[in-house]
Amino acid sequence: MAFQCQRDCYMKEFVTAVVSCCPAELKQEVNGKKETLKGFNVLLQDTILFPEGGGQPDDHGLIGEVPVLRVTRQGPDAVHFVTSPVEVGQEVRVTVDWERRFDHMQQHSGQHLITALADAMFGYKTTSWYIIGSVSPDLGRHRSTIELDTPSVKAVQLQELEEAVNEKIRAGIPVGVQLLDLSDPAVEKVRSRGLPDDHAGPVRIIDMEGIDANMCCGTHVTNLSHLQVTPITQTQTSAEVIKLLGTEKGKKNKTNLIFLTGNRVLKYVEKSYSTERSLVSLLKTGPDEHVEAVEKIQKSVKMLQKSNLSLLRDMAVLIARDFKNNPHRGNFFSFHKKEGDNEFMNIIANEINTEETLVFLTVGEEKGAGLFLLAGPSGQVTELGPRILELLQGKGAGKSGRFQGKANSLARREEVEAFLRQRCKHHSSEEE
């Protein structure tokens, strides 16, 4: 039931037996939305699929023909989530999604190398790390991160570190695995962030010869030369490559170091080149002039936005005055404009005497999301505001005769307007 790929992380297939298969649910996020998937948790006699942990995502693969969507660790057991049941007791072939596995091997070994040299060269300790996603065209969201215990990393240090790690890759340093008993004195000599409370069995050590020895449960390459980009054709040669993309401010006076290694670098280059070609077509300039061209566009956009805001303010004043000059205006005013903002609506409300008039204003897509403002006599606004929120599926609050917020849908705007108009008529008849 435990993860058996302790030494040979290059194992792609494995025959084992199904121990149990129980109904289960998997909570996951798809396109930014959380959903719950019904399926089954499967325990195998042994497995070569890595359960997520230690900063490394889990393996995916197949149990027979059934896709494995998640592998988690529960004590010594690896639990496989599948959407179709498998027969208990049957012998099955487990297959690893090799592209995902090898990508994680490259990123994890790259992290060990960077962590070791950042410590040795500058005394920067690693406090955490994370592989974001797996190899994907969307590399903006699929970078690996190392959290360093330092407020900042100088540009020259970043360059020196990148040169040093790639030198080790060129040297083809072996990466070995040792399984030691917890009582072995050698365990005390390796780098470690501590063992989990439910640890069982031998201690696994990843040893980069002459560079680093570290407790680790994850999957790794057997030689640093495997961090190179895999050649696409026989005529292409591999090149040593860990690319440090830069740093970001981390939590509690720490620094996040962003990096790519192995095939992710190739994907990053391909994506960057594709983006560059698109920008050449759109901006009608060469790559070296893209920044200057975008800066000019930004300046033009800011000027247009400023001019547009000025026109909207003037329009808001004219809309309010047109209503005030109407001798048959009544005690209710409603207006919608696709383009606009909170300031636009507030200017209209300010220009109209809302102590006598109930004002309902909206901006945004007619059937989509937008903003709303209800202004008028304080009592009416307090009473009607919550109902407006309900009809517009919105969020908001009010005080001093104004109730405003965001509307998830303006599809029922006409219904709201009719409701408010009727309430105003009812209110007028009561006063009479």
PDB file of C-alpha atoms in Angstrom, residues 7-231:
ATOM      1  CA  ARG A   7      14.955   3.889  -5.533  1.00  0.00           C
ATOM      2  CA  ASP A   8      13.936   3.632  -9.198  1.00  0.00           C
ATOM      3  CA  CYS A   9      11.948   6.786  -9.992  1.00  0.00           C
ATOM      4  CA  TYR A  10      12.272   5.881 -13.681  1.00  0.00           C
ATOM      5  CA  MET A  11       9.887   2.915 -13.267  1.00  0.00           C
ATOM      6  CA  LYS A  12       6.918   3.526 -15.574  1.00  0.00           C
ATOM      7  CA  GLU A  13       4.814   0.373 -15.074  1.00  0.00           C
ATOM      8  CA  PHE A  14       4.177  -1.950 -12.155  1.00  0.00           C
ATOM      9  CA  VAL A  15       1.955  -4.985 -11.522  1.00  0.00           C
ATOM     10  CA  THR A  16       0.223  -5.184  -8.146  1.00  0.00           C
ATOM     11  CA  ALA A  17      -3.110  -6.164  -6.540  1.00  0.00           C
ATOM     12  CA  VAL A  18      -6.160  -4.174  -5.428  1.00  0.00           C
ATOM     13  CA  VAL A  19      -6.595  -4.251  -1.638  1.00  0.00           C
ATOM     14  CA  SER A  20      -9.733  -2.098  -1.294  1.00  0.00           C
ATOM     15  CA  CYS A  21     -12.057   0.170  -3.280  1.00  0.00           C
ATOM     16  CA  CYS A  22     -14.449   2.475  -1.392  1.00  0.00           C
ATOM     17  CA  PRO A  23     -16.819   5.271  -2.524  1.00  0.00           C
ATOM     18  CA  ALA A  24     -15.246   8.703  -2.086  1.00  0.00           C
ATOM     19  CA  GLU A  25     -15.387  12.335  -3.226  1.00  0.00           C
ATOM     20  CA  LEU A  26     -12.673  14.596  -4.641  1.00  0.00           C
ATOM     21  CA  LYS A  27     -12.887  18.348  -4.153  1.00  0.00           C
ATOM     22  CA  GLN A  28     -11.042  20.214  -6.867  1.00  0.00           C
ATOM     23  CA  GLU A  29     -10.905  23.550  -8.637  1.00  0.00           C
ATOM     24  CA  VAL A  30     -11.659  23.711 -12.357  1.00  0.00           C
ATOM     25  CA  ASN A  31     -11.317  27.050 -14.179  1.00  0.00           C
ATOM     26  CA  GLY A  32     -11.475  28.888 -10.870  1.00  0.00           C
ATOM     27  CA  LYS A  33     -14.644  27.108  -9.721  1.00  0.00           C
ATOM     28  CA  LYS A  34     -14.740  24.570  -6.905  1.00  0.00           C
ATOM     29  CA  GLU A  35     -16.484  21.302  -7.683  1.00  0.00           C
ATOM     30  CA  THR A  36     -16.921  17.916  -6.011  1.00  0.00           C
ATOM     31  CA  LEU A  37     -16.286  14.791  -8.082  1.00  0.00           C
ATOM     32  CA  LYS A  38     -17.752  11.444  -6.995  1.00  0.00           C
ATOM     33  CA  GLY A  39     -15.557   8.380  -7.328  1.00  0.00           C
ATOM     34  CA  PHE A  40     -13.606   5.787  -5.368  1.00  0.00           C
ATOM     35  CA  ASN A  41     -10.535   5.610  -3.135  1.00  0.00           C
ATOM     36  CA  VAL A  42      -8.364   2.637  -4.060  1.00  0.00           C
ATOM     37  CA  LEU A  43      -5.632   1.019  -1.963  1.00  0.00           C
ATOM     38  CA  LEU A  44      -3.114  -1.175  -3.770  1.00  0.00           C
ATOM     39  CA  GLN A  45      -0.771  -3.776  -2.352  1.00  0.00           C
ATOM     40  CA  ASP A  46       2.075  -1.601  -3.637  1.00  0.00           C
ATOM     41  CA  THR A  47       2.201   1.430  -5.931  1.00  0.00           C
ATOM     42  CA  ILE A  48       4.640   3.409  -8.027  1.00  0.00           C
ATOM     43  CA  LEU A  49       2.408   6.507  -8.090  1.00  0.00           C
ATOM     44  CA  PHE A  50       3.804   9.222  -5.812  1.00  0.00           C
ATOM     45  CA  PRO A  51       1.358  10.682  -3.266  1.00  0.00           C
ATOM     46  CA  GLU A  52       1.541  14.463  -2.995  1.00  0.00           C
ATOM     47  CA  GLY A  53       3.768  15.790  -0.237  1.00  0.00           C
ATOM     48  CA  GLY A  54       6.949  17.655   0.591  1.00  0.00           C
ATOM     49  CA  GLY A  55       6.125  20.442  -1.860  1.00  0.00           C
ATOM     50  CA  GLN A  56       5.764  18.036  -4.782  1.00  0.00           C
ATOM     51  CA  PRO A  57       2.407  17.362  -6.510  1.00  0.00           C
ATOM     52  CA  ASP A  58       1.187  13.791  -6.894  1.00  0.00           C
ATOM     53  CA  ASP A  59       1.612  11.493  -9.876  1.00  0.00           C
ATOM     54  CA  HIS A  60      -1.228  10.767 -12.262  1.00  0.00           C
ATOM     55  CA  GLY A  61      -1.576   7.608 -14.274  1.00  0.00           C
ATOM     56  CA  LEU A  62      -3.707   4.493 -14.775  1.00  0.00           C
ATOM     57  CA  ILE A  63      -4.834   1.501 -12.745  1.00  0.00           C
ATOM     58  CA  GLY A  64      -5.531  -0.878 -15.589  1.00  0.00           C
ATOM     59  CA  GLU A  65      -7.546   1.367 -17.910  1.00  0.00           C
ATOM     60  CA  VAL A  66      -8.937   3.566 -15.127  1.00  0.00           C
ATOM     61  CA  PRO A  67      -7.385   7.084 -14.816  1.00  0.00           C
ATOM     62  CA  VAL A  68      -5.963   8.054 -11.423  1.00  0.00           C
ATOM     63  CA  LEU A  69      -6.829  11.694 -10.742  1.00  0.00           C
ATOM     64  CA  ARG A  70      -5.257  12.157  -7.281  1.00  0.00           C
ATOM     65  CA  VAL A  71      -2.876  10.273  -5.024  1.00  0.00           C
ATOM     66  CA  THR A  72      -2.712  11.231  -1.343  1.00  0.00           C
ATOM     67  CA  ARG A  73      -0.896   9.831   1.656  1.00  0.00           C
ATOM     68  CA  GLN A  74      -2.732   8.550   4.704  1.00  0.00           C
ATOM     69  CA  GLY A  75      -0.088   7.375   7.172  1.00  0.00           C
ATOM     70  CA  PRO A  76       1.918   4.685   5.374  1.00  0.00           C
ATOM     71  CA  ASP A  77      -0.740   4.216   2.674  1.00  0.00           C
ATOM     72  CA  ALA A  78      -1.042   5.798  -0.767  1.00  0.00           C
ATOM     73  CA  VAL A  79      -4.720   6.419  -1.618  1.00  0.00           C
ATOM     74  CA  HIS A  80      -5.641   6.573  -5.318  1.00  0.00           C
ATOM     75  CA  PHE A  81      -8.790   8.470  -6.377  1.00  0.00           C
ATOM     76  CA  VAL A  82     -10.498   7.098  -9.497  1.00  0.00           C
ATOM     77  CA  THR A  83     -13.913   7.731 -11.065  1.00  0.00           C
ATOM     78  CA  SER A  84     -14.666   4.061 -11.853  1.00  0.00           C
ATOM     79  CA  PRO A  85     -14.502   1.139  -9.400  1.00  0.00           C
ATOM     80  CA  VAL A  86     -11.843  -1.582  -9.661  1.00  0.00           C
ATOM     81  CA  GLU A  87     -12.323  -5.132  -8.440  1.00  0.00           C
ATOM     82  CA  VAL A  88     -10.822  -5.943  -5.039  1.00  0.00           C
ATOM     83  CA  GLY A  89      -8.279  -8.765  -5.192  1.00  0.00           C
ATOM     84  CA  GLN A  90      -7.608  -8.531  -8.912  1.00  0.00           C
ATOM     85  CA  GLU A  91      -4.122  -8.083 -10.306  1.00  0.00           C
ATOM     86  CA  VAL A  92      -3.690  -4.748 -12.094  1.00  0.00           C
ATOM     87  CA  ARG A  93      -1.032  -2.934 -14.066  1.00  0.00           C
ATOM     88  CA  VAL A  94      -0.241   0.552 -12.737  1.00  0.00           C
ATOM     89  CA  THR A  95       1.079   3.004 -15.332  1.00  0.00           C
ATOM     90  CA  VAL A  96       2.660   6.378 -14.591  1.00  0.00           C
ATOM     91  CA  ASP A  97       1.873   9.548 -16.552  1.00  0.00           C
ATOM     92  CA  TRP A  98       5.536   9.806 -17.482  1.00  0.00           C
ATOM     93  CA  GLU A  99       5.557  13.365 -18.806  1.00  0.00           C
ATOM     94  CA  ARG A 100       4.128  14.632 -15.497  1.00  0.00           C
ATOM     95  CA  ARG A 101       6.414  12.379 -13.416  1.00  0.00           C
ATOM     96  CA  PHE A 102       9.616  13.372 -15.223  1.00  0.00           C
ATOM     97  CA  ASP A 103       8.692  17.055 -15.079  1.00  0.00           C
ATOM     98  CA  HIS A 104       8.292  16.800 -11.298  1.00  0.00           C
ATOM     99  CA  MET A 105      11.579  14.869 -11.030  1.00  0.00           C
ATOM    100  CA  GLN A 106      13.381  17.656 -12.874  1.00  0.00           C
ATOM    101  CA  GLN A 107      11.791  20.446 -10.815  1.00  0.00           C
ATOM    102  CA  HIS A 108      12.402  18.679  -7.495  1.00  0.00           C
ATOM    103  CA  SER A 109      16.050  17.849  -8.189  1.00  0.00           C
ATOM    104  CA  GLY A 110      16.518  21.393  -9.482  1.00  0.00           C
ATOM    105  CA  GLN A 111      15.131  22.708  -6.202  1.00  0.00           C
ATOM    106  CA  HIS A 112      17.555  20.579  -4.153  1.00  0.00           C
ATOM    107  CA  LEU A 113      20.479  21.866  -6.217  1.00  0.00           C
ATOM    108  CA  ILE A 114      19.453  25.526  -5.997  1.00  0.00           C
ATOM    109  CA  THR A 115      18.704  25.235  -2.265  1.00  0.00           C
ATOM    110  CA  ALA A 116      22.088  23.642  -1.526  1.00  0.00           C
ATOM    111  CA  LEU A 117      24.102  26.210  -3.485  1.00  0.00           C
ATOM    112  CA  ALA A 118      22.103  29.223  -2.233  1.00  0.00           C
ATOM    113  CA  ASP A 119      22.983  28.087   1.286  1.00  0.00           C
ATOM    114  CA  ALA A 120      26.626  27.296   0.516  1.00  0.00           C
ATOM    115  CA  MET A 121      27.293  30.478  -1.465  1.00  0.00           C
ATOM    116  CA  PHE A 122      25.267  33.092   0.435  1.00  0.00           C
ATOM    117  CA  GLY A 123      23.971  31.437   3.587  1.00  0.00           C
ATOM    118  CA  TYR A 124      20.355  31.703   2.385  1.00  0.00           C
ATOM    119  CA  LYS A 125      18.316  28.901   3.956  1.00  0.00           C
ATOM    120  CA  THR A 126      15.267  27.444   2.207  1.00  0.00           C
ATOM    121  CA  THR A 127      12.168  27.591   4.408  1.00  0.00           C
ATOM    122  CA  SER A 128       9.683  26.111   1.911  1.00  0.00           C
ATOM    123  CA  TRP A 129       9.220  25.369  -1.769  1.00  0.00           C
ATOM    124  CA  TYR A 130       6.462  24.444  -4.184  1.00  0.00           C
ATOM    125  CA  ILE A 131       6.047  23.104  -7.706  1.00  0.00           C
ATOM    126  CA  ILE A 132       3.161  24.991  -9.291  1.00  0.00           C
ATOM    127  CA  GLY A 133       1.209  22.690 -11.569  1.00  0.00           C
ATOM    128  CA  SER A 134       2.796  20.484 -14.170  1.00  0.00           C
ATOM    129  CA  VAL A 135       4.270  21.075 -17.613  1.00  0.00           C
ATOM    130  CA  SER A 136       1.731  23.198 -19.510  1.00  0.00           C
ATOM    131  CA  PRO A 137       1.540  25.933 -22.166  1.00  0.00           C
ATOM    132  CA  ASP A 138       0.296  28.275 -19.427  1.00  0.00           C
ATOM    133  CA  LEU A 139       3.713  28.697 -17.831  1.00  0.00           C
ATOM    134  CA  GLY A 140       2.750  31.953 -16.169  1.00  0.00           C
ATOM    135  CA  ARG A 141       0.996  29.755 -13.614  1.00  0.00           C
ATOM    136  CA  HIS A 142       3.402  26.820 -13.713  1.00  0.00           C
ATOM    137  CA  ARG A 143       6.641  27.991 -12.207  1.00  0.00           C
ATOM    138  CA  SER A 144       8.465  26.524  -9.245  1.00  0.00           C
ATOM    139  CA  THR A 145       9.088  28.616  -6.146  1.00  0.00           C
ATOM    140  CA  ILE A 146      11.719  28.436  -3.393  1.00  0.00           C
ATOM    141  CA  GLU A 147      11.191  30.553  -0.288  1.00  0.00           C
ATOM    142  CA  LEU A 148      14.542  31.856   0.980  1.00  0.00           C
ATOM    143  CA  ASP A 149      15.090  33.170   4.486  1.00  0.00           C
ATOM    144  CA  THR A 150      16.380  36.564   3.385  1.00  0.00           C
ATOM    145  CA  PRO A 151      14.663  39.929   2.775  1.00  0.00           C
ATOM    146  CA  SER A 152      16.192  40.227  -0.696  1.00  0.00           C
ATOM    147  CA  VAL A 153      18.559  38.670  -3.222  1.00  0.00           C
ATOM    148  CA  LYS A 154      20.841  40.952  -5.235  1.00  0.00           C
ATOM    149  CA  ALA A 155      20.822  40.691  -9.027  1.00  0.00           C
ATOM    150  CA  VAL A 156      24.522  39.801  -9.077  1.00  0.00           C
ATOM    151  CA  GLN A 157      23.878  36.986  -6.567  1.00  0.00           C
ATOM    152  CA  LEU A 158      21.083  35.657  -8.748  1.00  0.00           C
ATOM    153  CA  GLN A 159      23.431  35.594 -11.734  1.00  0.00           C
ATOM    154  CA  GLU A 160      26.206  33.879  -9.773  1.00  0.00           C
ATOM    155  CA  LEU A 161      23.771  31.291  -8.432  1.00  0.00           C
ATOM    156  CA  GLU A 162      22.418  30.504 -11.901  1.00  0.00           C
ATOM    157  CA  GLU A 163      25.937  30.070 -13.268  1.00  0.00           C
ATOM    158  CA  ALA A 164      26.887  27.791 -10.368  1.00  0.00           C
ATOM    159  CA  VAL A 165      23.887  25.459 -10.649  1.00  0.00           C
ATOM    160  CA  ASN A 166      24.338  25.092 -14.399  1.00  0.00           C
ATOM    161  CA  GLU A 167      28.014  24.307 -13.887  1.00  0.00           C
ATOM    162  CA  LYS A 168      26.981  21.379 -11.669  1.00  0.00           C
ATOM    163  CA  ILE A 169      24.569  20.181 -14.355  1.00  0.00           C
ATOM    164  CA  ARG A 170      27.367  20.277 -16.952  1.00  0.00           C
ATOM    165  CA  ALA A 171      29.527  18.214 -14.613  1.00  0.00           C
ATOM    166  CA  GLY A 172      26.950  15.404 -14.595  1.00  0.00           C
ATOM    167  CA  ILE A 173      26.873  14.963 -10.809  1.00  0.00           C
ATOM    168  CA  PRO A 174      25.233  11.646  -9.748  1.00  0.00           C
ATOM    169  CA  VAL A 175      22.106  11.762  -7.596  1.00  0.00           C
ATOM    170  CA  GLY A 176      21.716   8.734  -5.332  1.00  0.00           C
ATOM    171  CA  VAL A 177      19.091   7.382  -2.945  1.00  0.00           C
ATOM    172  CA  GLN A 178      19.865   5.874   0.473  1.00  0.00           C
ATOM    173  CA  LEU A 179      17.369   4.155   2.774  1.00  0.00           C
ATOM    174  CA  LEU A 180      18.627   4.413   6.351  1.00  0.00           C
ATOM    175  CA  ASP A 181      17.287   3.254   9.666  1.00  0.00           C
ATOM    176  CA  LEU A 182      16.143   6.142  11.860  1.00  0.00           C
ATOM    177  CA  SER A 183      18.755   5.116  14.452  1.00  0.00           C
ATOM    178  CA  ASP A 184      21.615   5.291  11.943  1.00  0.00           C
ATOM    179  CA  PRO A 185      24.099   8.056  13.024  1.00  0.00           C
ATOM    180  CA  ALA A 186      24.339   9.151   9.362  1.00  0.00           C
ATOM    181  CA  VAL A 187      20.759  10.453   9.584  1.00  0.00           C
ATOM    182  CA  GLU A 188      21.887  13.219  11.931  1.00  0.00           C
ATOM    183  CA  LYS A 189      24.375  14.527   9.357  1.00  0.00           C
ATOM    184  CA  VAL A 190      21.929  15.227   6.524  1.00  0.00           C
ATOM    185  CA  ARG A 191      19.948  18.382   5.844  1.00  0.00           C
ATOM    186  CA  SER A 192      16.370  18.051   7.046  1.00  0.00           C
ATOM    187  CA  ARG A 193      13.263  20.021   7.973  1.00  0.00           C
ATOM    188  CA  GLY A 194      12.134  17.158  10.196  1.00  0.00           C
ATOM    189  CA  LEU A 195      10.107  13.996   9.680  1.00  0.00           C
ATOM    190  CA  PRO A 196       6.277  13.994   9.669  1.00  0.00           C
ATOM    191  CA  ASP A 197       4.595  12.750  12.846  1.00  0.00           C
ATOM    192  CA  ASP A 198       3.170   9.689  11.072  1.00  0.00           C
ATOM    193  CA  HIS A 199       6.464   8.674   9.444  1.00  0.00           C
ATOM    194  CA  ALA A 200       7.009   4.930   9.247  1.00  0.00           C
ATOM    195  CA  GLY A 201       9.829   2.782   7.858  1.00  0.00           C
ATOM    196  CA  PRO A 202      13.316   3.777   6.714  1.00  0.00           C
ATOM    197  CA  VAL A 203      14.511   7.343   6.234  1.00  0.00           C
ATOM    198  CA  ARG A 204      15.050   8.229   2.576  1.00  0.00           C
ATOM    199  CA  ILE A 205      18.085  10.363   1.752  1.00  0.00           C
ATOM    200  CA  ILE A 206      18.672  12.102  -1.611  1.00  0.00           C
ATOM    201  CA  ASP A 207      22.414  12.497  -2.094  1.00  0.00           C
ATOM    202  CA  MET A 208      23.842  14.834  -4.727  1.00  0.00           C
ATOM    203  CA  GLU A 209      27.419  13.719  -4.685  1.00  0.00           C
ATOM    204  CA  GLY A 210      29.638  16.306  -3.015  1.00  0.00           C
ATOM    205  CA  ILE A 211      26.847  18.915  -3.002  1.00  0.00           C
ATOM    206  CA  ASP A 212      23.990  17.970  -0.710  1.00  0.00           C
ATOM    207  CA  ALA A 213      22.408  15.145   1.292  1.00  0.00           C
ATOM    208  CA  ASN A 214      18.809  15.707   2.302  1.00  0.00           C
ATOM    209  CA  MET A 215      15.875  13.753   3.719  1.00  0.00           C
ATOM    210  CA  CYS A 216      13.241  13.614   0.989  1.00  0.00           C
ATOM    211  CA  CYS A 217      10.320  11.397  -0.026  1.00  0.00           C
ATOM    212  CA  GLY A 218       9.994  12.823  -3.548  1.00  0.00           C
ATOM    213  CA  THR A 219      10.970  11.636  -7.013  1.00  0.00           C
ATOM    214  CA  HIS A 220      14.330  12.721  -8.446  1.00  0.00           C
ATOM    215  CA  VAL A 221      16.600  12.285 -11.445  1.00  0.00           C
ATOM    216  CA  THR A 222      19.620   9.986 -11.061  1.00  0.00           C
ATOM    217  CA  ASN A 223      22.069  12.487 -12.520  1.00  0.00           C
ATOM    218  CA  LEU A 224      22.041  16.296 -12.686  1.00  0.00           C
ATOM    219  CA  SER A 225      22.624  16.015 -16.436  1.00  0.00           C
ATOM    220  CA  HIS A 226      18.966  14.908 -16.629  1.00  0.00           C
ATOM    221  CA  LEU A 227      17.952  18.462 -15.777  1.00  0.00           C
ATOM    222  CA  GLN A 228      18.871  19.363 -19.317  1.00  0.00           C
ATOM    223  CA  VAL A 229      16.229  20.048 -21.945  1.00  0.00           C
ATOM    224  CA  THR A 230      15.321  16.806 -23.687  1.00  0.00           C
ATOM    225  CA  PRO A 231      16.332  17.031 -27.383  1.00  0.00           C
TER     226      PRO A 231
END
